[in-house]
Short mmCIF file of C-alpha atoms and ligand atoms in Angstrom, two decimals:
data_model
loop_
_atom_site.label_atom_id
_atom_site.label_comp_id
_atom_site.label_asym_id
_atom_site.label_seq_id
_atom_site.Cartn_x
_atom_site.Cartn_y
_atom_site.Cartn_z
CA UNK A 187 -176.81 179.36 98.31
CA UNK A 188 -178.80 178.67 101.26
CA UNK A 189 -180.53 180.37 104.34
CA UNK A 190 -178.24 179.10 107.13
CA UNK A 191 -176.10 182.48 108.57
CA UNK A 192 -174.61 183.59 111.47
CA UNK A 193 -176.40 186.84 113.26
CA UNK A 194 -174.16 188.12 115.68
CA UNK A 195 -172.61 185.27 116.03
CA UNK A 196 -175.47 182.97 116.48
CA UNK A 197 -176.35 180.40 113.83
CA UNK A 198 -179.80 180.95 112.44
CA UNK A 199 -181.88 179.36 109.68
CA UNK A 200 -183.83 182.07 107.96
CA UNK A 201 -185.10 184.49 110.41
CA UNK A 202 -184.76 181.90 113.50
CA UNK A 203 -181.90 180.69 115.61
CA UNK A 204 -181.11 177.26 115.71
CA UNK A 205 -180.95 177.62 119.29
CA UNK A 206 -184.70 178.20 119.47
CA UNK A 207 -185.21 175.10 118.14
CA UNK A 208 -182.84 173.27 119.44
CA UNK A 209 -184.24 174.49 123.25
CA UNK A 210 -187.96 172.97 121.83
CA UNK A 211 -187.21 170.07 120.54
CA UNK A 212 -183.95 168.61 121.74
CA UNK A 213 -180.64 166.89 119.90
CA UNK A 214 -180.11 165.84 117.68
CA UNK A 215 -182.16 167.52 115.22
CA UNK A 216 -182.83 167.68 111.12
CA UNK A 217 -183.53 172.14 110.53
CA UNK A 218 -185.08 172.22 106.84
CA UNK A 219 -184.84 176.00 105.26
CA UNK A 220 -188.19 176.22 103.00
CA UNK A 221 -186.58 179.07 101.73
CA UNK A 222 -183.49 177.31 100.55
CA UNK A 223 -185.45 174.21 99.46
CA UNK A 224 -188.07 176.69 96.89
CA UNK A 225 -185.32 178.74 95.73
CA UNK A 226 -183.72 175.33 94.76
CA UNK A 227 -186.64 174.11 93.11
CA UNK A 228 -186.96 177.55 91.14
CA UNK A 229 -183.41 177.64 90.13
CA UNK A 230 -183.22 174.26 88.77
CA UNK A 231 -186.29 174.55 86.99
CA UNK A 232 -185.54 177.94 85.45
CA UNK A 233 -184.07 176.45 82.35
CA UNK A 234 -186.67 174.32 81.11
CA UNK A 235 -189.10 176.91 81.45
CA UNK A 236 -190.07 177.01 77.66
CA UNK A 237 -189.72 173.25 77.44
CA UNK A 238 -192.46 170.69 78.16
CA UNK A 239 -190.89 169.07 81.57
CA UNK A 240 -191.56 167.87 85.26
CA UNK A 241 -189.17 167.52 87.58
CA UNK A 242 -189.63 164.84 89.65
CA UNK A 243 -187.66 164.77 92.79
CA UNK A 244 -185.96 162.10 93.77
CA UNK A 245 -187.31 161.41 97.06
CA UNK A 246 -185.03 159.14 98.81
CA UNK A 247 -183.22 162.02 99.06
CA UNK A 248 -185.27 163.43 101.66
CA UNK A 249 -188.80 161.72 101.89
CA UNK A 250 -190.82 163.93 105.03
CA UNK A 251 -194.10 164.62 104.09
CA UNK A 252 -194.45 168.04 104.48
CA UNK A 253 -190.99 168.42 102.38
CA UNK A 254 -192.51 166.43 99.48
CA UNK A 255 -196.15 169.07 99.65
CA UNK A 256 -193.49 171.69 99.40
CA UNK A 257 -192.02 170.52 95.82
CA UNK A 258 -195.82 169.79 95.06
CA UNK A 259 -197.13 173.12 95.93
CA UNK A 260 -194.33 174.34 92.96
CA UNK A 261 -195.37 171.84 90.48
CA UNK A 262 -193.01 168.88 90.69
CA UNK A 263 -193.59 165.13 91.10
CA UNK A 264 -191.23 163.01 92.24
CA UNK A 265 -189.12 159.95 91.91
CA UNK A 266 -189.88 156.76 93.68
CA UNK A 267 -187.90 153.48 94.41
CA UNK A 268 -190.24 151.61 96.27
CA UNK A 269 -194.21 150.91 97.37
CA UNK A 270 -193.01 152.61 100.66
CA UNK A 271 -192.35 155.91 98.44
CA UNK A 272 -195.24 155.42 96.62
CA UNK A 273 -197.40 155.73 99.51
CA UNK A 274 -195.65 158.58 101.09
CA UNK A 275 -195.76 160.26 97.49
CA UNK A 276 -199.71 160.36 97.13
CA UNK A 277 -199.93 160.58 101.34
CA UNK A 278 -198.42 163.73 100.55
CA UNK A 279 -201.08 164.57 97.71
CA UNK A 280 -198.55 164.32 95.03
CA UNK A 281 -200.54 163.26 91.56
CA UNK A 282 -200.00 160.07 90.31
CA UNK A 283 -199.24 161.43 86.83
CA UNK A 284 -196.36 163.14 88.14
CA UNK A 285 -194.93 159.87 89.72
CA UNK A 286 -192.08 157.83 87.82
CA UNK A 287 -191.20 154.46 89.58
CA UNK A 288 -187.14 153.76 89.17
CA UNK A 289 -185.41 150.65 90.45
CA UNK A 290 -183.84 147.39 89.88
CA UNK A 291 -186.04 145.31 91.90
CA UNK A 292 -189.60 145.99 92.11
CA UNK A 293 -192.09 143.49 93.69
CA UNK A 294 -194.95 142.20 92.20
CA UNK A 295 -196.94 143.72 94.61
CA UNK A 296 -195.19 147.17 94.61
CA UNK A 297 -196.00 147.04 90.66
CA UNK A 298 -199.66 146.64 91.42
CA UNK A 299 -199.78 149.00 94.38
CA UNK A 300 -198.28 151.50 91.03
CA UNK A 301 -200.37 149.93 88.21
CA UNK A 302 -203.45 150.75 90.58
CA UNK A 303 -202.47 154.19 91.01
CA UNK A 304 -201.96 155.01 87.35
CA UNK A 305 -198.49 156.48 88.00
CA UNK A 306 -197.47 158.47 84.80
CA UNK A 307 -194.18 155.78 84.22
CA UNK A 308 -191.97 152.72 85.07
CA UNK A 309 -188.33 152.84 84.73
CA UNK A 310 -187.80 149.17 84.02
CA UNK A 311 -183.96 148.23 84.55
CA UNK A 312 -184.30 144.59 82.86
CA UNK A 313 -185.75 142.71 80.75
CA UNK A 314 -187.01 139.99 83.23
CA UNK A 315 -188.69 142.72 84.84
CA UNK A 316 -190.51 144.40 82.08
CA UNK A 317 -191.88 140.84 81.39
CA UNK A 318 -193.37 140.27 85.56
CA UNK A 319 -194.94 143.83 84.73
CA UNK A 320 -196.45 143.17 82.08
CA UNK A 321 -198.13 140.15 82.80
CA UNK A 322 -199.44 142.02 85.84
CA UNK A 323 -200.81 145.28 83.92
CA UNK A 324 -202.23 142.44 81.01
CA UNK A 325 -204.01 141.08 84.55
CA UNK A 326 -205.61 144.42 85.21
CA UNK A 327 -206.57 145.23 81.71
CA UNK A 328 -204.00 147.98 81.98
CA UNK A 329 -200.78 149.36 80.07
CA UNK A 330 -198.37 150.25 81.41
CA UNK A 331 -196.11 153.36 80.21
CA UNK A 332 -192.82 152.23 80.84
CA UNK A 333 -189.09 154.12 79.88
CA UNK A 334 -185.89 151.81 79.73
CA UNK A 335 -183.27 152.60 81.94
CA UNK A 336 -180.36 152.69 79.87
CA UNK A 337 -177.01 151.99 81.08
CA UNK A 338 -174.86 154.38 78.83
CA UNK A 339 -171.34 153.07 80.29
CA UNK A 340 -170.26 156.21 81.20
CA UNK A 341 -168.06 157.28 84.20
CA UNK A 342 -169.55 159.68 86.16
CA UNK A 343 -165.67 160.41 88.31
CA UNK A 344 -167.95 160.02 91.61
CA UNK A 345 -167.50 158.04 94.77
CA UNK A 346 -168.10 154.14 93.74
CA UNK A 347 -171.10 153.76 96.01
CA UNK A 348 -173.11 156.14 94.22
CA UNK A 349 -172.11 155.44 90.65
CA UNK A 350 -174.57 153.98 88.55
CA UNK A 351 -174.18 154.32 84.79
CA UNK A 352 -171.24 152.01 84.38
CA UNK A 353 -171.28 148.20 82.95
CA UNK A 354 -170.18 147.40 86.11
CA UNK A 355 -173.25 148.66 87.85
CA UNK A 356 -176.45 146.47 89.04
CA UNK A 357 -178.76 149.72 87.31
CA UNK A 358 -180.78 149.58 83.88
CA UNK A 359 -180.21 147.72 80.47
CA UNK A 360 -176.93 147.94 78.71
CA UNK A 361 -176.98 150.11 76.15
CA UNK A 362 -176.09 147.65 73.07
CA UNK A 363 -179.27 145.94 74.20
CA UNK A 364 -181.91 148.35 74.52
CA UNK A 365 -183.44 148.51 71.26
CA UNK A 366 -183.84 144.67 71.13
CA UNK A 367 -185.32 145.40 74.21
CA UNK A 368 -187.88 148.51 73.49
CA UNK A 369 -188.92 146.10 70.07
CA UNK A 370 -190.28 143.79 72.08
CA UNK A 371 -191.75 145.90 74.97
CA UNK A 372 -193.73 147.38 72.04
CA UNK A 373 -195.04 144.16 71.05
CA UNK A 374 -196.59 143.22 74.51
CA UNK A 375 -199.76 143.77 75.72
CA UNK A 376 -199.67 145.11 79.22
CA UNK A 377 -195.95 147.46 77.84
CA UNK A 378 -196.61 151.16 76.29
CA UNK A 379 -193.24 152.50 75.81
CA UNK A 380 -193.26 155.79 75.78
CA UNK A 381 -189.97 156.78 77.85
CA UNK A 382 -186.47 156.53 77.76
CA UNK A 383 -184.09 156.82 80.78
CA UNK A 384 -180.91 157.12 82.32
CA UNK A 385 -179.34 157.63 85.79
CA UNK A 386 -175.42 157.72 86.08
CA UNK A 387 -175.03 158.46 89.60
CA UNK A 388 -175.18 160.71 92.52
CA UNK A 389 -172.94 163.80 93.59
CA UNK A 390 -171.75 164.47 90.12
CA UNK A 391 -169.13 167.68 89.80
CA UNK A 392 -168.45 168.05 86.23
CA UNK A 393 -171.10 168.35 83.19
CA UNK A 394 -169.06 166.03 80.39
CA UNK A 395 -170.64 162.83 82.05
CA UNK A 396 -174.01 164.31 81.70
CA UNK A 397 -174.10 164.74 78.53
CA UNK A 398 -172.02 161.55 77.09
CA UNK A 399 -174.91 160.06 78.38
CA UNK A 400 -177.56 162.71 77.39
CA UNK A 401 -176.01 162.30 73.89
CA UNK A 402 -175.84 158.14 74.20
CA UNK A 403 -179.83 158.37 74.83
CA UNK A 404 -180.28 161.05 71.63
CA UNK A 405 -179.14 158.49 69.39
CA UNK A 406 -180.71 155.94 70.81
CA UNK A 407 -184.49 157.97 70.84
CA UNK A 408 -183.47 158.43 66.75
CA UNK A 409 -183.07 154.41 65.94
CA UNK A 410 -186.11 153.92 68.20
CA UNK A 411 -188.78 156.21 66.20
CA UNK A 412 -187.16 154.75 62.94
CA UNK A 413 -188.17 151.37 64.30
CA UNK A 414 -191.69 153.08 65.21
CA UNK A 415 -191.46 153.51 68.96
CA UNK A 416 -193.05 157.13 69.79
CA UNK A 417 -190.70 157.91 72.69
CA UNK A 418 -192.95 160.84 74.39
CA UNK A 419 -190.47 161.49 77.57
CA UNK A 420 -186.93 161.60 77.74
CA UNK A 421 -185.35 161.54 81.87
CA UNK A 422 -182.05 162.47 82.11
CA UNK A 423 -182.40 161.19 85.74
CA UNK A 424 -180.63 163.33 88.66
CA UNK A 425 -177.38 163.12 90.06
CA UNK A 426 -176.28 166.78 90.21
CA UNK A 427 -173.82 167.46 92.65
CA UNK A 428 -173.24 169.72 95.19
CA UNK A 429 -170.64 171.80 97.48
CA UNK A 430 -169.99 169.99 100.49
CA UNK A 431 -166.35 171.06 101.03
CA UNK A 432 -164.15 172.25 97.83
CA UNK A 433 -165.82 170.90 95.39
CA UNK A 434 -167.05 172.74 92.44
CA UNK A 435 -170.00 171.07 90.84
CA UNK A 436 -171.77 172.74 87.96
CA UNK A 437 -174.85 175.41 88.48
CA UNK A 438 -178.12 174.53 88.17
CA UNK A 439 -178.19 176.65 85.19
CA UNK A 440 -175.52 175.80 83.38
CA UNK A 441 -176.63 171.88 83.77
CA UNK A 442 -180.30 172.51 82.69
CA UNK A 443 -179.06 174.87 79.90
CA UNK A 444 -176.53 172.50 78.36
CA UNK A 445 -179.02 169.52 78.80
CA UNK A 446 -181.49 171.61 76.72
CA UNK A 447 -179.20 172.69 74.24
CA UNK A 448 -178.58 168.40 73.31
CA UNK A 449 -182.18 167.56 73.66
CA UNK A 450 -184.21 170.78 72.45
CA UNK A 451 -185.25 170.05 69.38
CA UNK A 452 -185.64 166.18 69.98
CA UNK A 453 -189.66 166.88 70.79
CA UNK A 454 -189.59 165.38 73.75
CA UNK A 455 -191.34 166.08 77.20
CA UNK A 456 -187.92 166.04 79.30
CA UNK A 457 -188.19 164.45 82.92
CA UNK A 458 -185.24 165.14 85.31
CA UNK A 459 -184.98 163.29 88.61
CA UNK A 460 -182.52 165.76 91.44
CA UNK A 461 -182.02 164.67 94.64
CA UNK A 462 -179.48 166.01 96.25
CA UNK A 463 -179.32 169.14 94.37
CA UNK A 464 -182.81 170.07 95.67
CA UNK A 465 -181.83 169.47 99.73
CA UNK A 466 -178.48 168.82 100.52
CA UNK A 467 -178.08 172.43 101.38
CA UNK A 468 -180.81 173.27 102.46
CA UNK A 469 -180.89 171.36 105.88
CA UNK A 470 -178.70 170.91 108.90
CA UNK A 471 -178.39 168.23 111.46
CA UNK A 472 -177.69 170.19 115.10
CA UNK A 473 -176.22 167.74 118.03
CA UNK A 474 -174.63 168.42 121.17
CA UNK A 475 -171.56 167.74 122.28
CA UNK A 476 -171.27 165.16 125.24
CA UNK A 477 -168.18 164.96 126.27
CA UNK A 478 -164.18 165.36 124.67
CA UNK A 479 -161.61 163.32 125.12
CA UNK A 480 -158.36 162.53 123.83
CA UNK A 481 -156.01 159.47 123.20
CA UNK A 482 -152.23 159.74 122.55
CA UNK A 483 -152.27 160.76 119.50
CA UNK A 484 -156.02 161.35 118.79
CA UNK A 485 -158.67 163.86 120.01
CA UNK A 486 -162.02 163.01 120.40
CA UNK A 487 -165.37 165.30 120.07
CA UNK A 488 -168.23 162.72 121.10
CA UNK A 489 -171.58 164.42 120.37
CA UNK A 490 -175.24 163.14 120.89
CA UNK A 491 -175.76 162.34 116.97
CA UNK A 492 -174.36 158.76 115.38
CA UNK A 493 -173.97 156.74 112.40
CA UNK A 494 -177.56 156.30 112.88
CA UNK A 495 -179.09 159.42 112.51
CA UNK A 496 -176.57 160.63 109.42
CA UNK A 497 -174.47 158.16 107.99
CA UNK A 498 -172.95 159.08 104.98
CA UNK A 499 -169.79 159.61 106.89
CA UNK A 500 -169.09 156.20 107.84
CA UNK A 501 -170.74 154.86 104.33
CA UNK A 502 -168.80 157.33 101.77
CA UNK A 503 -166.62 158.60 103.95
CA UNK A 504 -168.37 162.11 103.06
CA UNK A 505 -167.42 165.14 104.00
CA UNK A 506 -170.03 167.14 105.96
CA UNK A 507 -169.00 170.99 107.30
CA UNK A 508 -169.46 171.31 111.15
CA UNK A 509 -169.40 174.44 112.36
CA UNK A 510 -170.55 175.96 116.16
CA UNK A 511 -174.09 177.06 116.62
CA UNK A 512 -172.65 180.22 118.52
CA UNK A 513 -169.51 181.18 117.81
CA UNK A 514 -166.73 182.19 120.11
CA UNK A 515 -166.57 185.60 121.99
CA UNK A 516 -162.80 185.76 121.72
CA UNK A 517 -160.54 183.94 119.48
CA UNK A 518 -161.32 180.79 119.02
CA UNK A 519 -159.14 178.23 119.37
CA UNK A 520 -158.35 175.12 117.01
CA UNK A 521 -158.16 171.79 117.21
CA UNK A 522 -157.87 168.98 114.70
CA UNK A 523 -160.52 166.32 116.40
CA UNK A 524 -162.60 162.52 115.24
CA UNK A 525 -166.11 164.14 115.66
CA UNK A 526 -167.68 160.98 116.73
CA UNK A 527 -171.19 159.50 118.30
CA UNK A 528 -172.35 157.44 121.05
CA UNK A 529 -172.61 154.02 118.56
CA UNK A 530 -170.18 151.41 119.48
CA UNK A 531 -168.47 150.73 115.99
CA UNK A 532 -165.39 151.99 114.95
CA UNK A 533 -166.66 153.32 111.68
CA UNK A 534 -169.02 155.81 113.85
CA UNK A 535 -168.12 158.89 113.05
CA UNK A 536 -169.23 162.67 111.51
CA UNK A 537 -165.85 163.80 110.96
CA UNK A 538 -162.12 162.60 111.07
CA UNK A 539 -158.98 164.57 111.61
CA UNK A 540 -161.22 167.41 111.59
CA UNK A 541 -159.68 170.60 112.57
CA UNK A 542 -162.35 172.92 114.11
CA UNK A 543 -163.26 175.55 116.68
CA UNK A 544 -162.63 173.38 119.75
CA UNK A 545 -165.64 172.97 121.30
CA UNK A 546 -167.00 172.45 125.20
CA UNK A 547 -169.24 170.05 125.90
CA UNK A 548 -172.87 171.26 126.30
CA UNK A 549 -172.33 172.86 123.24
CA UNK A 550 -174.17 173.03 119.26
CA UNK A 551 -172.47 171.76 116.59
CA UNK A 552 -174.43 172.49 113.13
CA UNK A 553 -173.64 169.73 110.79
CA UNK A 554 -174.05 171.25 107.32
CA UNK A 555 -175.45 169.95 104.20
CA UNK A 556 -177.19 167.09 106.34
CA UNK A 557 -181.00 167.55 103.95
CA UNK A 558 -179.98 164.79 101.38
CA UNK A 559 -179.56 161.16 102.40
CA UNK A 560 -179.82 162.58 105.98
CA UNK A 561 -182.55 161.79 107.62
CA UNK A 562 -183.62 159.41 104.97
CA UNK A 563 -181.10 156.88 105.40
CA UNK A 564 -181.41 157.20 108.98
CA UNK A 565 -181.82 154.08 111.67
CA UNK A 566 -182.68 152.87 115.01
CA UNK A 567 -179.54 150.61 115.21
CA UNK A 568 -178.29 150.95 119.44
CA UNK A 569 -181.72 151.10 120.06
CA UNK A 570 -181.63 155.11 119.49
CA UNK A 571 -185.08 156.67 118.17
CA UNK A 572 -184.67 158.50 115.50
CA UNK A 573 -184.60 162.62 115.27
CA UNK A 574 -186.71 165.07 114.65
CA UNK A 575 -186.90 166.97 111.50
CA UNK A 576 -188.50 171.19 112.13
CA UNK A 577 -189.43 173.15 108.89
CA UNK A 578 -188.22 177.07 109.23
CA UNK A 579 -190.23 179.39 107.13
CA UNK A 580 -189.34 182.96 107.77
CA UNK A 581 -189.28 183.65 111.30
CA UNK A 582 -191.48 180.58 112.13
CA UNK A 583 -190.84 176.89 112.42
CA UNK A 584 -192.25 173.85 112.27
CA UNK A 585 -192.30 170.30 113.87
CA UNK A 586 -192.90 167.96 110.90
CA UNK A 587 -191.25 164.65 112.51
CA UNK A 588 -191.66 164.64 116.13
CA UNK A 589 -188.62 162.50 117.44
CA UNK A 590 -189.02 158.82 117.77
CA UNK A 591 -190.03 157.30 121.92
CA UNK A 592 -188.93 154.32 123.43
CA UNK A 593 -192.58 153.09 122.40
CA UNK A 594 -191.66 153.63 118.59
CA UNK A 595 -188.66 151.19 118.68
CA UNK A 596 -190.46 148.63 119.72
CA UNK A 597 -193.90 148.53 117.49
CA UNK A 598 -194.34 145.61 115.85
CA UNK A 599 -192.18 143.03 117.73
CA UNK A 600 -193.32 139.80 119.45
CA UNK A 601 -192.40 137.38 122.35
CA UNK A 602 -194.02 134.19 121.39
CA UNK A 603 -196.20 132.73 123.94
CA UNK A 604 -193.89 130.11 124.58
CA UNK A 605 -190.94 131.66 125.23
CA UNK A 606 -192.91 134.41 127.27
CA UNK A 607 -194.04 131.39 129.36
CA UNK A 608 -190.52 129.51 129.27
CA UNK A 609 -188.79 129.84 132.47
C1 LIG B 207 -180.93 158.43 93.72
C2 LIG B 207 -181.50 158.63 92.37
C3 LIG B 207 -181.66 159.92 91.84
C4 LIG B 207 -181.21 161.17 92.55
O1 LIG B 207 -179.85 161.28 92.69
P1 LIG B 207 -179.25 162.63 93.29
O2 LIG B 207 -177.80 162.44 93.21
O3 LIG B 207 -179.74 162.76 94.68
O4 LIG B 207 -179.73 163.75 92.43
C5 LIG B 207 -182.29 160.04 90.61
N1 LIG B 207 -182.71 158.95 89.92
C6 LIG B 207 -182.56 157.70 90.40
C7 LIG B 207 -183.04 156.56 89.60
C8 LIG B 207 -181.95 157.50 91.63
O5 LIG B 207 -181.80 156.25 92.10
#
């Protein structure tokens, strides 16, 4: 469900028309629905309502600011992977006690930057690391509360890229050695443990993977209090998928409500991590198109959005919906199209073999489920500033990214004196 709809024929988010914005602020363009983005929130959470829990969003997912005060405002925390997320996370007033710190290579620094801050946990993926952070918290005096991300070794049936929980994987500890692991993380100084994690992967359609894994961690949490670690949290990390084209991922519910059912009476405070589930649908990317042309056997729609600005196309080959901002009087004719950007790579494109309402150029194209791993994993490669993201609440709207200048792409670089003066 989300709050993107044609009204008479025009493609509006909430109670505005894409149009609007698109007039304002130019192509191409991230539209959030706060709408769609609370009623995510609300839905997911529903479940665990009688539980102790946070939900901590994953925020790589979608990292803006104003998008991050919005999950706040409801109650959740989030999910960082870096000192970069950190920042943005208590920029955007987001308590350190509802902060959990996941990934495989965390910086000395980026573990103080987090020590400092008193985040609520560490997801430490290896052993070597769990050592580095604990000599730094012994060097502040501090503990720090730290879950092991467990590798379960289960398949998660999801795009390679984005699976995590299998041997083969760079994420967490393998399972066999995690309690070897945990007894000794309970014997250092600077190490509470007082977690226990796991993360399988991303864009995950069925529920059996879930909870192999859910049920891996259960019997791991019983051998660990009978060695006399007092596991307090249990995250069942993200990874819910979403409908993008035909597939038919679980609901919100019926994830949180089996999840519950294996973990209920484990006393546990439960900590999920969504990403995807949380904004995928709840934002578009609009672009225009430039121009159309065709080869012998290929037609091409070039629009004013690239590789750059949403790449999960040419990275996962992912399917994204594109659909016209105003739809045709008459009948519309087909055609079966590369959507493709101005980037000169091969592997630059939104859509292949698309069949869709041929469009003319000057037109909107609405690229569909475009909130997670959108703008986020956006660039400036070709030199192209990056978009900007508007916030519809109702019938109002929001700049809260203004799009990137020339000025922006070049902050921070240098001509050395000498070569400035070379001739
Ligand atoms: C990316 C990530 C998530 C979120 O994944 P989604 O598929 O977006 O829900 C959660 N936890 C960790 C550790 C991650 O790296």
């Amino acid at each position: 469900m989300h709050h993107f709809s044609y009204k008479n024929g025009e493609l509006y988010c909430e109670q505005v028309p894409v149009r609007r914005i698109v007039e304002e602020f130019g192509t191409p363009i991230f539209i959030y629905s706060r709408g769609t983005l609370e009623r995510h929130f609300k839905i997911f959470e529903e479940p665990f309502s009688n539980v102790p829990h946070l939900i901590c969003f994953s925020m790589k997912a979608c990292s803006n600011l104003a998008i991050l005060r919005i999950f706040s405002n409801l109650g959740g925390g989030v999910d960082i992977v870096s000192g970069g997320e950190l920042f943005r996370a208590l920029r955007a007033g987001i308590s350190s006690q509802k902060i959990v710190y996941s990934g495989v290579g965390k910086k000395a620094a980026e573990m103080d930057l987090a020590l400092d801050a008193d985040i609520l946990m560490f997801n430490v993926e290896s052993e070597e690391e769990l050592q580095l952070l604990n000599q730094r918290a012994s060097a502040k005096g501090k503990k720090a509360r730290v879950a092991l991300r467990v590798n379960p070794n289960v398949d998660p049936l999801t795009h390679p890229y984005i699976s995590t929980g299998l041997k083969s994987n760079k994420f967490g500890v393998p399972i066999e050695q995690a309690l070897d692991i945990y007894m000794q993380a309970d014997r250092l100084e600077g190490i509470d443990p007082v977690g226990l994690d796991c993360h399988i992967g991303s864009q995950l359609t069925e529920l059996a993977p879930f909870l192999e894994a859910v049920s891996i961690l259960r019997k791991l949490l019983r051998k660990l209090r009978d060695g006399g670690v007092e596991i307090r949290y249990l995250d069942v990390g993200g990874g819910l998928g979403i409908p993008y084209d035909q597939e038919t991922p679980p609901a919100p519910g019926d994830y949180g409500a089996a999840v519950l059912d294996l973990v209920s009476d484990m006393s546990v405070s439960l900590i999920m991590e969504p990403g995807r589930v949380l904004v995928g649908n709840a934002g578009i990317m609009a672009t225009q198109v430039l121009y159309k042309k065709q080869s012998s056997d290929k037609n091409f729609v070039i629009v004013d959005a690239a590789m750059n600005d949403l790449m999960r196309p040419s990275l996962y080959k992912a399917y994204h919906s594109i659909i016209k901002v105003a739809k045709d009087d008459g009948p519309t004719r087909k055609i079966v199209a590369d959507v493709v950007g101005p980037i000169c790579e091969s592997g630059d494109f939104l859509a292949r073999s698309r069949e869709m309402d041929d469009p003319d150029p000057g037109e909107l194209l609405a690229v569909m489920s475009s909130g997670a791993y959108g703008f986020s994993m956006s660039s400036n490669y070709n030199s192209r500033p990056r978009s900007a993201e508007v916030l519809v609440d109702q019938s109002n709207y929001y700049l809260i990214r203004q799009r990137e200048n020339y000025e922006d792409l070049i902050r921070g670089e240098i001509i050395p004196g000498y070569i400035l003066e070379a001739k």
